[in-house]
């Protein structure tokens, strides 16, 4: 009995019991999580890096909403490190944190909940509200947060939960003798 795994689109197929020839083979469709094309997956989340045309914080937030997602807020240092891999080395990125309602009261939202993690620098005076108009948060290339003018143009990253693939099922597919291709 031959058993092989194939990735077919967003679905993994496990072929079982192909003796060869052009017979039908039993395949199980696995379950898990998968992101749409052009999105990056990390854990059970999908990330869309918008780096070709930098935008204001407001534009970035709106673009994410149009895609059924929200502007990212990292929940761990590991997630921050992953995000910084998605953008050019020297780029800061917008995140979904601001003090627009009340100066000095920063609100960060991941779409449903306010998040507690905030990685402002331990030395220095950030958030500084320099010039009296820095109300939106960005992550600098070193992974540290900074407040900046919301009208500055920056790359951004959107996030949404990775869609779960359907439950495991058994299907029959055609296979060739060498089982390198599906028909």
GROMACS .gro file of C-alpha atoms in nm:
model
  183
    1UNK     CA    1   0.000   0.000   0.000
    2UNK     CA    2   0.137   0.339  -0.100
    3UNK     CA    3   0.065   0.645   0.110
    4UNK     CA    4   0.161   1.002   0.010
    5UNK     CA    5   0.065   1.358   0.102
    6UNK     CA    6  -0.006   1.625  -0.158
    7UNK     CA    7  -0.085   1.992  -0.114
    8UNK     CA    8  -0.361   2.078  -0.357
    9UNK     CA    9  -0.461   2.443  -0.337
   10UNK     CA   10  -0.546   2.506   0.027
   11UNK     CA   11  -0.633   2.142   0.093
   12UNK     CA   12  -0.392   1.866   0.183
   13UNK     CA   13  -0.470   1.527   0.034
   14UNK     CA   14  -0.348   1.202   0.183
   15UNK     CA   15  -0.351   0.936  -0.089
   16UNK     CA   16  -0.393   0.582   0.034
   17UNK     CA   17  -0.405   0.244  -0.131
   18UNK     CA   18  -0.300   0.324  -0.489
   19UNK     CA   19  -0.163   0.009  -0.646
   20UNK     CA   20  -0.086   0.185  -0.974
   21UNK     CA   21  -0.246   0.227  -1.311
   22UNK     CA   22  -0.524   0.477  -1.366
   23UNK     CA   23  -0.743   0.352  -1.084
   24UNK     CA   24  -0.927   0.569  -0.834
   25UNK     CA   25  -0.742   0.631  -0.509
   26UNK     CA   26  -0.889   0.704  -0.170
   27UNK     CA   27  -0.778   1.039  -0.027
   28UNK     CA   28  -0.853   1.208   0.300
   29UNK     CA   29  -0.886   1.585   0.313
   30UNK     CA   30  -0.716   1.718   0.622
   31UNK     CA   31  -0.844   1.994   0.842
   32UNK     CA   32  -0.653   2.289   0.976
   33UNK     CA   33  -0.618   2.657   0.898
   34UNK     CA   34  -0.520   2.828   0.576
   35UNK     CA   35  -0.486   3.190   0.465
   36UNK     CA   36  -0.596   3.336   0.133
   37UNK     CA   37  -0.337   3.390  -0.142
   38UNK     CA   38  -0.110   3.693  -0.080
   39UNK     CA   39  -0.166   3.664   0.297
   40UNK     CA   40   0.095   3.520   0.533
   41UNK     CA   41   0.006   3.271   0.802
   42UNK     CA   42   0.153   3.266   1.152
   43UNK     CA   43  -0.022   3.032   1.391
   44UNK     CA   44  -0.395   3.064   1.342
   45UNK     CA   45  -0.378   3.418   1.206
   46UNK     CA   46  -0.346   3.564   0.856
   47UNK     CA   47  -0.143   3.878   0.785
   48UNK     CA   48  -0.155   4.104   0.479
   49UNK     CA   49   0.147   4.332   0.440
   50UNK     CA   50   0.058   4.655   0.260
   51UNK     CA   51   0.404   4.781   0.173
   52UNK     CA   52   0.392   4.901  -0.189
   53UNK     CA   53   0.197   5.220  -0.119
   54UNK     CA   54   0.249   5.363   0.229
   55UNK     CA   55  -0.063   5.525   0.375
   56UNK     CA   56  -0.182   5.731   0.668
   57UNK     CA   57  -0.296   5.554   0.984
   58UNK     CA   58  -0.660   5.631   0.894
   59UNK     CA   59  -0.619   5.498   0.538
   60UNK     CA   60  -0.447   5.183   0.666
   61UNK     CA   61  -0.724   5.117   0.916
   62UNK     CA   62  -0.989   5.164   0.644
   63UNK     CA   63  -0.804   4.938   0.395
   64UNK     CA   64  -0.792   4.661   0.654
   65UNK     CA   65  -1.165   4.696   0.720
   66UNK     CA   66  -1.235   4.673   0.345
   67UNK     CA   67  -1.054   4.337   0.345
   68UNK     CA   68  -1.255   4.205   0.640
   69UNK     CA   69  -0.964   4.246   0.878
   70UNK     CA   70  -0.820   4.496   1.125
   71UNK     CA   71  -0.494   4.682   1.158
   72UNK     CA   72  -0.255   4.459   1.350
   73UNK     CA   73  -0.159   4.492   1.716
   74UNK     CA   74   0.114   4.244   1.814
   75UNK     CA   75   0.033   4.041   2.123
   76UNK     CA   76   0.387   3.912   2.188
   77UNK     CA   77   0.749   3.985   2.107
   78UNK     CA   78   0.748   3.677   1.881
   79UNK     CA   79   0.458   3.820   1.681
   80UNK     CA   80   0.638   4.156   1.657
   81UNK     CA   81   0.946   3.977   1.522
   82UNK     CA   82   0.731   3.799   1.262
   83UNK     CA   83   0.566   4.126   1.154
   84UNK     CA   84   0.901   4.294   1.101
   85UNK     CA   85   0.998   4.015   0.860
   86UNK     CA   86   0.707   4.115   0.634
   87UNK     CA   87   0.821   4.473   0.571
   88UNK     CA   88   1.137   4.632   0.431
   89UNK     CA   89   1.417   4.647   0.686
   90UNK     CA   90   1.409   5.023   0.737
   91UNK     CA   91   1.029   5.059   0.760
   92UNK     CA   92   0.811   5.148   1.053
   93UNK     CA   93   0.456   5.009   1.037
   94UNK     CA   94   0.124   5.137   1.169
   95UNK     CA   95  -0.050   4.940   1.443
   96UNK     CA   96  -0.405   4.965   1.576
   97UNK     CA   97  -0.326   5.185   1.877
   98UNK     CA   98  -0.400   5.553   1.932
   99UNK     CA   99  -0.477   5.820   2.189
  100UNK     CA  100  -0.717   6.012   1.965
  101UNK     CA  101  -0.998   6.018   2.225
  102UNK     CA  102  -0.788   6.145   2.515
  103UNK     CA  103  -0.425   6.254   2.508
  104UNK     CA  104  -0.206   6.006   2.695
  105UNK     CA  105  -0.476   5.737   2.718
  106UNK     CA  106  -0.365   5.482   2.461
  107UNK     CA  107  -0.619   5.234   2.329
  108UNK     CA  108  -0.505   4.932   2.134
  109UNK     CA  109  -0.759   4.701   1.979
  110UNK     CA  110  -0.720   4.373   1.797
  111UNK     CA  111  -1.069   4.397   1.650
  112UNK     CA  112  -1.268   4.286   1.951
  113UNK     CA  113  -1.067   4.336   2.269
  114UNK     CA  114  -0.835   4.597   2.406
  115UNK     CA  115  -0.490   4.444   2.434
  116UNK     CA  116  -0.257   4.498   2.724
  117UNK     CA  117   0.084   4.444   2.563
  118UNK     CA  118   0.257   4.769   2.487
  119UNK     CA  119   0.624   4.785   2.404
  120UNK     CA  120   0.715   5.150   2.442
  121UNK     CA  121   1.088   5.198   2.495
  122UNK     CA  122   1.205   5.155   2.853
  123UNK     CA  123   1.447   5.446   2.810
  124UNK     CA  124   1.343   5.774   2.660
  125UNK     CA  125   1.013   5.951   2.668
  126UNK     CA  126   0.778   5.758   2.445
  127UNK     CA  127   0.502   5.813   2.378
  128UNK     CA  128   0.616   6.175   2.358
  129UNK     CA  129   0.339   6.354   2.163
  130UNK     CA  130   0.615   6.564   2.006
  131UNK     CA  131   0.466   6.875   1.849
  132UNK     CA  132   0.134   6.803   2.021
  133UNK     CA  133  -0.001   6.594   1.732
  134UNK     CA  134   0.140   6.241   1.765
  135UNK     CA  135  -0.166   6.028   1.833
  136UNK     CA  136  -0.111   5.705   1.637
  137UNK     CA  137   0.128   5.421   1.716
  138UNK     CA  138   0.384   5.264   1.490
  139UNK     CA  139   0.643   4.992   1.535
  140UNK     CA  140   0.991   5.103   1.442
  141UNK     CA  141   1.229   4.866   1.257
  142UNK     CA  142   1.386   4.768   1.591
  143UNK     CA  143   1.045   4.644   1.714
  144UNK     CA  144   0.993   4.930   1.962
  145UNK     CA  145   0.671   5.133   1.961
  146UNK     CA  146   0.663   5.504   1.884
  147UNK     CA  147   0.386   5.763   1.865
  148UNK     CA  148   0.370   5.958   1.541
  149UNK     CA  149   0.146   6.190   1.343
  150UNK     CA  150  -0.147   5.989   1.205
  151UNK     CA  151  -0.111   6.166   0.870
  152UNK     CA  152   0.239   6.032   0.807
  153UNK     CA  153   0.255   5.761   0.541
  154UNK     CA  154   0.371   5.419   0.652
  155UNK     CA  155   0.335   5.056   0.546
  156UNK     CA  156   0.076   4.863   0.743
  157UNK     CA  157  -0.022   4.505   0.818
  158UNK     CA  158  -0.378   4.377   0.844
  159UNK     CA  159  -0.476   4.069   1.044
  160UNK     CA  160  -0.768   3.829   1.064
  161UNK     CA  161  -0.816   3.478   1.202
  162UNK     CA  162  -0.710   3.203   0.963
  163UNK     CA  163  -1.019   3.032   0.819
  164UNK     CA  164  -1.056   2.675   0.934
  165UNK     CA  165  -1.065   2.412   0.662
  166UNK     CA  166  -1.359   2.175   0.658
  167UNK     CA  167  -1.372   1.868   0.874
  168UNK     CA  168  -1.185   1.562   0.757
  169UNK     CA  169  -1.360   1.380   0.475
  170UNK     CA  170  -1.280   1.099   0.235
  171UNK     CA  171  -1.288   1.156  -0.139
  172UNK     CA  172  -1.176   0.955  -0.439
  173UNK     CA  173  -0.934   1.097  -0.692
  174UNK     CA  174  -0.762   0.954  -0.997
  175UNK     CA  175  -0.392   0.885  -0.968
  176UNK     CA  176  -0.127   0.776  -1.212
  177UNK     CA  177   0.104   0.487  -1.153
  178UNK     CA  178   0.389   0.706  -1.029
  179UNK     CA  179   0.149   0.904  -0.807
  180UNK     CA  180   0.331   1.229  -0.875
  181UNK     CA  181   0.025   1.394  -1.023
  182UNK     CA  182  -0.343   1.405  -0.942
  183UNK     CA  183  -0.608   1.383  -1.214
   0.00000   0.00000   0.00000
